Amino acid sequence: MLRTALRNVLAHKARLAMTVLAVCLGVAFVSGTLVFADSSAAAHRAAASKGFGDVSVTVTPTYSPAGSADDRRTTGLDDALVRKLTDVPGVAAVRPSVDGSATLAAADGSPLRAGRAWANLAAAYLPGKDGKDGRHPLAEGRAPAAEDEIAVDGGTASAGKFRIGDTIGLATDGPVMKKRLVGIVRTDDPRVNAGGTLALFDRATAQKLFAAPGLYTGIDLVAAAGTGQSELAARVTAVLPPDRAEATTAGALAAQQTVLVDTLTRGYAKLPLVFAGVSLFIGSFLIVNTFTMLVTRRTREIAMLRAIGASRRQVAASVLLEAALIGLVSSAAGFLLGLGIASVLPRLLSTAEQALPDGPLVIGPLPVAAALAVGVGVTVLAAWLPSRRAAGIAPVEAMRSAGQPPTAARSRIRGAVGLVLLLLGAGLLVSVTGAKDASVENLQDAMAACGVLVAALIVLAPLLAGPVIRLTGRLTGRFGVVGHLARENALRDPRRTAATAATLMISTALVAGLAVIGNSTGRALDRQAAEGLGADYVIGTGSPTTGIDPAAVRRVGGTSGVRTAAAVADSTLFAGGHVREISGVDPAGLDGVLKLDFTSGSAKDLGPGRIAVSATVAKEHGLSAGGHLNARMGRAQEFRQYAVVGVYRDNPVARDVLGARSEVQENGYLPGSVQRVLVRVGSGAVSEKTGPALRAAVGNNPLLKVQDREALVHEAAGSLGDLLTLMYGLLAIGVVISALGIVNTLAVSVAERTREIGVLRAIGMDRAGIRRMIRLEALTVAAFGTLLGLVAGVSGAWAVGSLASGAMDQYALALPWGALLLVCLASLGVGAAAAVLPARRAAALGPLRAVATA
């Protein structure tokens, strides 16, 4: 039986190749997604992590270096402290540092590596006694020594095409500065090597920008041999200025960083893992379908083995061994292909606005285990069920008929199970969506309900195949006899037809559902922007800790075509345990740039101590016009009573709370600064030159974004846009697997119908007719899967949309008819393409040879 299994593997090379290819793609789909998930999460962790190297203890100020100038001057991290720390017993080396953030400008003034703002690093080049900074070894040129000089790392120089002597524009938290590039350095900082940027200044310039003259932002200490980190930290603490600096061991910092980075990168691993589960289902379903057809086709062969003395256990073991061998070979090939997929995905899914960090492939135990589980486990499982069924058939009965149609009792059981699943899924979906609460729990319940509905469609698919295909068969019937034969061939084995269409149904459902959700959300965001924003452009920093130069605001107001330029100061408001965003505005002229819908009160009474709140904040604190809110604004140390002068419907541009600009500016993180400018241009003044003119007015500052309505809607989509991009990219592989499933089904079908095709050729059907019949059969199967997929996808999108409408008033289900039509055409195109090779093979059969085939 072992030799029989080995011979069966090698006897039918074409069949073996198709099976291996099916399993290989299923394995590649799953393992590639898992490797991509691990690699993406690791790259994001590296991008957000600071390497500690041989550092034992780090001294940092108790006040943030990003605070006010007064705070920076009280840190006490100066040269005197450096000398004092050098004399502490157990200290082998002392390395002061001045760290901050600087965004470099590309040639057109836009941010260099715009999608990687998480690692725009800046530091001081601090040479030691040898005149070199060991943390930043020079690769070319020299170290910066004057205020107008800068050095960058090699990756940044390559990305910006910078050369020694070039003038580079950059910004930290204010106007654009121009620096001359004098050196290029190497760095082992994982954040930079993951795709960030590094700008180095001389000591005095870096201290002026990120700390205060003569002060540092941190001091790293290296312990001498035999001195522990905790012991050294205790000694260092004893000599630090009280309440101005603190010592932390590198181990404690690494632990804190691990928690923070895991929190920040958790989402990057979750999404691919969720899709890996979907891909596992698609790949497994294809493998089960393919191997079931192959084992079913060998029913006569299995019956012959039974007739010459093989036991049921031997027959089943032979088939399982054959499946295991195929699974092992396919797992190895699929895993290698999956590595290729994982290496290509970051480049395919990165955009200029949202770039994925660079990093090596991370191959963990989970992708390897998944490859074996899919390749071997699923293949053996796929062979086990039909092999037991075939081995249980009496030899004479099996040799008489290769296929056993399902009994009426089995069909009734299938129908009952499918109906129960359908009612269960529909009931759960209605109960969840009726709440209109977009909580995580409700979203998970809605996804579970959609999964149950998809399972119900899969169970009911063989029963639905007959009526649906007869309905669509009216179209194929227009092609005459070949169309009628194509329809009957698809109806010959409803279980096989349903199993083949299932993979295409899942892919179509996911694509259609995502398209509906994306279109509906985009329309809602567009309506939200139109209802809340009266301005044509918004110039913003994206951070309350970064300000816009007042001179730049005046230049924007003086730009040709600009009618109104309203400055907005952003800060935070702490109230009742909640942190909310507050926008400081001038009531005069506010109507021209903001569309506020007040349910009570108005914005005209805004002033010091008087605020207006959004409907969400009002509901949260039980407020109305005339009420009071006890809150603390920005950097203010004391809570105070604010009078509520109005309540407005939620507006993303106005944020959560509106206050007087003068008061918000005074209590902002950068006192006296503004973070946004709302620009209204004259009628007909908007043109392709308006955006560049506004960017020029703010000095081509890479920290500032000049966005029109379309850009604001795109930014508001945020993570949803990234989700759709990622899912569309991964689903492309699912379409390939669906096509392969149709190829497999048609190939086996053609092999089973060799004599039948020979008879058709003998009675006068030409090669073109044979090819047309096979193609129409493929289109019939594809149409069946597409129809079920559209029903499932739109139903799922409706469920998710019902939850989203509870969080976004403007949300309404909007079917993207063009996209859905494109999905239909693409699915039918997959069916047509999948039929090319089987149709050619069928047409190539000669009548006499086909009729004579055993």
GROMACS .gro file of N, CA and C in nm, residues 265-314:
model
  150
  265THR      N    1   0.173   4.956   1.870
  265THR     CA    2   0.183   4.871   1.751
  265THR      C    3   0.085   4.754   1.752
  266ARG      N    4  -0.002   4.748   1.854
  266ARG     CA    5  -0.092   4.635   1.863
  266ARG      C    6  -0.182   4.624   1.740
  267GLY      N    7  -0.228   4.738   1.692
  267GLY     CA    8  -0.318   4.736   1.576
  267GLY      C    9  -0.253   4.689   1.450
  268TYR      N   10  -0.119   4.711   1.434
  268TYR     CA   11  -0.051   4.670   1.313
  268TYR      C   12  -0.043   4.518   1.302
  269ALA      N   13  -0.048   4.449   1.415
  269ALA     CA   14  -0.044   4.303   1.411
  269ALA      C   15  -0.183   4.243   1.404
  270LYS      N   16  -0.283   4.312   1.461
  270LYS     CA   17  -0.417   4.255   1.467
  270LYS      C   18  -0.479   4.241   1.329
  271LEU      N   19  -0.469   4.346   1.247
  271LEU     CA   20  -0.537   4.345   1.118
  271LEU      C   21  -0.489   4.230   1.029
  272PRO      N   22  -0.357   4.213   1.006
  272PRO     CA   23  -0.315   4.100   0.925
  272PRO      C   24  -0.353   3.966   0.986
  273LEU      N   25  -0.354   3.956   1.121
  273LEU     CA   26  -0.390   3.830   1.183
  273LEU      C   27  -0.537   3.797   1.160
  274VAL      N   28  -0.621   3.899   1.164
  274VAL     CA   29  -0.763   3.877   1.134
  274VAL      C   30  -0.779   3.828   0.991
  275PHE      N   31  -0.706   3.895   0.900
  275PHE     CA   32  -0.718   3.853   0.761
  275PHE      C   33  -0.656   3.716   0.739
  276ALA      N   34  -0.551   3.681   0.817
  276ALA     CA   35  -0.492   3.548   0.806
  276ALA      C   36  -0.596   3.441   0.838
  277GLY      N   37  -0.685   3.471   0.936
  277GLY     CA   38  -0.792   3.377   0.966
  277GLY      C   39  -0.885   3.358   0.848
  278VAL      N   40  -0.917   3.470   0.782
  278VAL     CA   41  -1.001   3.461   0.662
  278VAL      C   42  -0.929   3.384   0.552
  279SER      N   43  -0.801   3.414   0.534
  279SER     CA   44  -0.724   3.347   0.430
  279SER      C   45  -0.711   3.198   0.459
  280LEU      N   46  -0.699   3.163   0.588
  280LEU     CA   47  -0.694   3.021   0.624
  280LEU      C   48  -0.821   2.951   0.580
  281PHE      N   49  -0.935   3.018   0.599
  281PHE     CA   50  -1.061   2.957   0.558
  281PHE      C   51  -1.068   2.941   0.407
  282ILE      N   52  -1.028   3.048   0.333
  282ILE     CA   53  -1.034   3.041   0.187
  282ILE      C   54  -0.940   2.932   0.135
  283GLY      N   55  -0.814   2.935   0.184
  283GLY     CA   56  -0.718   2.836   0.137
  283GLY      C   57  -0.759   2.695   0.173
  284SER      N   58  -0.808   2.676   0.296
  284SER     CA   59  -0.849   2.542   0.339
  284SER      C   60  -0.967   2.492   0.257
  285PHE      N   61  -1.061   2.582   0.229
  285PHE     CA   62  -1.178   2.542   0.153
  285PHE      C   63  -1.138   2.495   0.012
  286LEU      N   64  -1.043   2.567  -0.048
  286LEU     CA   65  -0.997   2.529  -0.181
  286LEU      C   66  -0.928   2.394  -0.177
  287ILE      N   67  -0.844   2.370  -0.075
  287ILE     CA   68  -0.773   2.242  -0.065
  287ILE      C   69  -0.871   2.128  -0.046
  288VAL      N   70  -0.967   2.148   0.044
  288VAL     CA   71  -1.068   2.044   0.067
  288VAL      C   72  -1.143   2.012  -0.061
  289ASN      N   73  -1.186   2.116  -0.133
  289ASN     CA   74  -1.261   2.096  -0.256
  289ASN      C   75  -1.178   2.022  -0.360
  290THR      N   76  -1.052   2.065  -0.378
  290THR     CA   77  -0.965   2.004  -0.478
  290THR      C   78  -0.940   1.857  -0.447
  291PHE      N   79  -0.902   1.827  -0.322
  291PHE     CA   80  -0.868   1.688  -0.289
  291PHE      C   81  -0.991   1.600  -0.284
  292THR      N   82  -1.105   1.656  -0.246
  292THR     CA   83  -1.229   1.577  -0.248
  292THR      C   84  -1.261   1.532  -0.390
  293MET      N   85  -1.245   1.622  -0.488
  293MET     CA   86  -1.271   1.585  -0.627
  293MET      C   87  -1.175   1.477  -0.674
  294LEU      N   88  -1.049   1.488  -0.636
  294LEU     CA   89  -0.950   1.390  -0.680
  294LEU      C   90  -0.979   1.253  -0.620
  295VAL      N   91  -1.011   1.249  -0.491
  295VAL     CA   92  -1.040   1.120  -0.427
  295VAL      C   93  -1.168   1.060  -0.483
  296THR      N   94  -1.267   1.145  -0.506
  296THR     CA   95  -1.393   1.096  -0.562
  296THR      C   96  -1.372   1.036  -0.700
  297ARG      N   97  -1.283   1.100  -0.778
  297ARG     CA   98  -1.256   1.048  -0.912
  297ARG      C   99  -1.188   0.912  -0.907
  298ARG      N  100  -1.121   0.881  -0.797
  298ARG     CA  101  -1.050   0.754  -0.785
  298ARG      C  102  -1.133   0.649  -0.714
  299THR      N  103  -1.264   0.666  -0.709
  299THR     CA  104  -1.349   0.570  -0.640
  299THR      C  105  -1.337   0.431  -0.702
  300ARG      N  106  -1.334   0.423  -0.835
  300ARG     CA  107  -1.320   0.293  -0.902
  300ARG      C  108  -1.186   0.228  -0.866
  301GLU      N  109  -1.082   0.311  -0.864
  301GLU     CA  110  -0.949   0.258  -0.830
  301GLU      C  111  -0.947   0.203  -0.688
  302ILE      N  112  -1.010   0.276  -0.596
  302ILE     CA  113  -1.016   0.232  -0.456
  302ILE      C  114  -1.098   0.103  -0.446
  303ALA      N  115  -1.207   0.095  -0.521
  303ALA     CA  116  -1.288  -0.026  -0.521
  303ALA      C  117  -1.210  -0.146  -0.574
  304MET      N  118  -1.124  -0.126  -0.674
  304MET     CA  119  -1.042  -0.233  -0.727
  304MET      C  120  -0.945  -0.284  -0.620
  305LEU      N  121  -0.886  -0.191  -0.544
  305LEU     CA  122  -0.797  -0.232  -0.434
  305LEU      C  123  -0.874  -0.315  -0.332
  306ARG      N  124  -0.998  -0.274  -0.304
  306ARG     CA  125  -1.080  -0.352  -0.210
  306ARG      C  126  -1.109  -0.491  -0.266
  307ALA      N  127  -1.130  -0.498  -0.395
  307ALA     CA  128  -1.166  -0.626  -0.457
  307ALA      C  129  -1.052  -0.726  -0.454
  308ILE      N  130  -0.927  -0.677  -0.457
  308ILE     CA  131  -0.812  -0.770  -0.459
  308ILE      C  132  -0.756  -0.794  -0.318
  309GLY      N  133  -0.830  -0.748  -0.215
  309GLY     CA  134  -0.793  -0.786  -0.081
  309GLY      C  135  -0.755  -0.677   0.015
  310ALA      N  136  -0.748  -0.552  -0.029
  310ALA     CA  137  -0.710  -0.443   0.062
  310ALA      C  138  -0.825  -0.415   0.159
  311SER      N  139  -0.788  -0.395   0.285
  311SER     CA  140  -0.890  -0.365   0.386
  311SER      C  141  -0.927  -0.217   0.380
  312ARG      N  142  -1.034  -0.184   0.447
  312ARG     CA  143  -1.076  -0.043   0.452
  312ARG      C  144  -0.967   0.044   0.516
  313ARG      N  145  -0.906  -0.008   0.623
  313ARG     CA  146  -0.802   0.068   0.692
  313ARG      C  147  -0.683   0.090   0.601
  314GLN      N  148  -0.645  -0.011   0.522
  314GLN     CA  149  -0.531   0.005   0.431
  314GLN      C  150  -0.560   0.106   0.321
   0.00000   0.00000   0.00000
